[in-house]
CSV table of C-alpha atoms in Angstrom, one decimal:
chain,number,residue,atom,x,y,z
B,1,MET,CA,86.9,60.2,103.6
B,2,GLU,CA,83.4,61.5,104.3
B,3,LYS,CA,82.4,63.2,107.5
B,4,GLU,CA,78.8,63.4,108.6
B,5,THR,CA,77.1,66.7,109.1
B,6,ASN,CA,75.8,67.6,112.5
B,7,PHE,CA,73.0,69.8,111.1
B,8,ASN,CA,70.0,69.6,108.8
B,9,PRO,CA,71.2,70.7,105.4
B,10,LEU,CA,69.3,73.7,103.9
B,11,TYR,CA,71.2,74.3,100.7
B,12,THR,CA,74.3,72.9,98.8
B,13,ALA,CA,76.3,75.0,96.4
B,14,LYS,CA,77.8,73.1,93.5
B,15,VAL,CA,80.7,74.6,91.7
B,16,MET,CA,83.1,72.8,89.3
B,17,GLY,CA,86.6,73.9,88.7
B,18,VAL,CA,88.8,73.0,85.7
B,19,SER,CA,92.6,73.5,85.5
B,20,GLY,CA,93.1,74.9,89.0
B,21,ARG,CA,94.5,78.5,89.3
B,22,SER,CA,94.8,78.8,85.6
B,23,GLY,CA,91.4,77.6,84.8
B,24,HIS,CA,87.7,78.2,85.1
B,25,VAL,CA,84.9,77.8,87.7
B,26,LYS,CA,81.2,77.4,87.0
B,27,SER,CA,78.3,76.9,89.4
B,28,SER,CA,75.7,74.4,88.5
B,29,ASP,CA,73.1,77.1,88.0
B,30,GLY,CA,75.4,79.2,85.8
B,31,VAL,CA,75.4,82.3,88.1
B,32,ILE,CA,79.2,81.9,88.6
B,33,ASP,CA,81.0,81.4,85.3
B,34,LEU,CA,84.5,82.8,85.8
B,35,ASP,CA,88.1,82.4,84.5
B,36,VAL,CA,90.5,82.0,87.4
B,37,ARG,CA,94.2,83.0,87.3
B,38,LEU,CA,97.0,83.4,89.7
B,39,PRO,CA,97.0,86.9,91.2
B,40,LYS,CA,99.7,89.4,90.2
B,41,GLY,CA,101.4,89.1,93.6
B,42,MET,CA,102.0,85.4,92.9
B,43,GLY,CA,103.4,86.0,89.4
B,44,GLY,CA,100.1,85.7,87.6
B,45,ASP,CA,97.5,87.8,85.9
B,46,GLU,CA,98.9,91.2,85.0
B,47,THR,CA,95.7,92.5,83.6
B,48,GLY,CA,93.6,92.2,86.7
B,49,LYS,CA,90.7,91.0,84.7
B,50,HIS,CA,90.3,87.6,86.3
B,51,THR,CA,89.4,86.4,89.7
B,52,ASN,CA,91.3,84.0,92.0
B,53,PRO,CA,90.4,81.7,94.9
B,54,GLU,CA,91.3,84.2,97.5
B,55,GLN,CA,88.9,86.8,96.1
B,56,LEU,CA,86.1,84.2,95.9
B,57,PHE,CA,86.8,83.1,99.5
B,58,ALA,CA,86.8,86.7,100.7
B,59,ALA,CA,83.6,87.5,98.9
B,60,GLY,CA,81.8,84.5,100.4
B,61,TYR,CA,83.1,85.3,103.9
B,62,ALA,CA,82.1,89.0,103.6
B,63,ALA,CA,78.5,88.1,102.5
B,64,CYS,CA,78.2,85.3,105.1
B,65,PHE,CA,79.5,87.4,107.9
B,66,GLY,CA,77.2,90.3,106.9
B,67,GLY,CA,74.3,87.9,107.0
B,68,ALA,CA,75.4,86.7,110.5
B,69,LEU,CA,75.5,90.3,111.7
B,70,GLY,CA,72.0,90.9,110.5
B,71,ALA,CA,70.7,87.6,112.0
B,72,VAL,CA,72.3,88.3,115.4
B,73,ALA,CA,70.9,91.9,115.4
B,74,ALA,CA,67.4,90.6,114.6
B,75,ALA,CA,67.6,87.9,117.3
B,76,LYS,CA,68.7,90.5,119.8
B,77,LYS,CA,66.0,92.9,118.6
B,78,ILE,CA,68.6,95.5,117.6
B,79,LYS,CA,67.4,97.9,114.9
B,80,LEU,CA,70.3,98.7,112.5
B,81,ALA,CA,70.1,102.2,111.0
B,82,SER,CA,72.0,100.9,107.9
B,83,PRO,CA,73.2,97.6,106.7
B,84,PRO,CA,76.6,96.4,108.1
B,85,GLU,CA,79.6,97.0,105.8
B,86,VAL,CA,81.9,94.0,105.9
B,87,THR,CA,85.3,94.0,104.1
B,88,VAL,CA,87.3,90.8,104.2
B,89,HIS,CA,91.0,90.6,103.3
B,90,ALA,CA,92.1,87.0,102.5
B,91,THR,CA,95.9,86.7,102.4
B,92,ILE,CA,97.8,83.7,101.0
B,93,GLY,CA,101.4,82.9,101.8
B,94,LYS,CA,104.0,80.2,101.9
B,95,GLU,CA,103.6,77.9,104.9
B,96,GLY,CA,106.1,75.1,105.2
B,97,GLU,CA,105.9,72.9,102.0
B,98,GLY,CA,102.5,74.4,101.1
B,99,PHE,CA,100.5,77.5,101.5
B,100,GLY,CA,98.4,79.1,104.3
B,101,LEU,CA,95.6,81.6,104.5
B,102,ALA,CA,94.9,84.4,107.0
B,103,VAL,CA,91.8,86.6,107.2
B,104,ASP,CA,91.1,90.1,108.4
B,105,ILE,CA,87.5,91.1,108.7
B,106,PHE,CA,86.6,94.8,108.9
B,107,VAL,CA,83.1,95.7,110.2
B,108,HIS,CA,81.5,99.1,110.0
B,109,ILE,CA,77.9,99.8,111.1
B,110,SER,CA,76.9,103.5,110.9
B,111,ASP,CA,75.2,105.2,113.8
B,112,MET,CA,76.2,102.6,116.3
B,113,GLU,CA,78.6,102.9,119.2
B,114,ILE,CA,81.9,101.0,118.7
B,115,ALA,CA,81.4,98.9,121.8
B,116,ASP,CA,78.0,97.8,120.5
B,117,VAL,CA,79.4,97.0,117.1
B,118,GLN,CA,82.2,95.0,118.8
B,119,ALA,CA,79.6,93.0,120.8
B,120,LEU,CA,77.5,92.3,117.8
B,121,THR,CA,80.5,91.3,115.8
B,122,GLU,CA,81.7,88.9,118.4
B,123,ALA,CA,78.3,87.3,118.5
B,124,ALA,CA,78.2,87.0,114.7
B,125,HIS,CA,81.7,85.4,114.7
B,126,GLN,CA,80.2,82.6,116.8
B,127,VAL,CA,77.4,81.8,114.4
B,128,CYS,CA,78.8,82.6,111.0
B,129,PRO,CA,79.5,79.3,109.1
B,130,TYR,CA,82.7,80.6,107.6
B,131,SER,CA,83.9,81.6,111.0
B,132,LYS,CA,83.1,78.2,112.3
B,133,ALA,CA,84.9,76.5,109.4
B,134,THR,CA,88.0,78.5,109.8
B,135,ARG,CA,88.1,78.6,113.7
B,136,GLY,CA,91.3,76.9,114.9
B,137,ASN,CA,92.5,76.4,111.3
B,138,ILE,CA,93.7,79.8,110.1
B,139,PRO,CA,94.2,83.2,111.8
B,140,VAL,CA,91.1,85.4,111.7
B,141,ASN,CA,91.4,88.9,113.0
B,142,ILE,CA,88.3,91.1,113.4
B,143,HIS,CA,88.4,94.9,113.3
B,144,VAL,CA,85.5,97.3,114.0
B,145,ASN,CA,85.4,100.9,113.0
């Protein structure tokens, strides 16, 4: 079932996955070319040399949220002394017959009052595409420090 977009597309990422959580993912441009394994906590990769969907999701969310922070700061004419540091924890767990995700986002911006970081973070959470996609679907908790 296809859904229409309510926006003017700017870019489409294309990534193919083979064999699920014990497989391989590769982007159409070859930039991403990674083996994927179950994480150790789920009975998988003991070596820690492979990625997993949760790491890839967290990486994408961290980059996207950082971009949203920068865009909101620029729109509000706020000069940031240093780039925002965004750390995302993506947690998977059993949920009924399947699995669920939960996300914690940690934001740090040097030389900025916590209240100002909080306000900027809340505004970024409203415009970040990952935040929009997850809103109402999974728990997303935001922490500033």
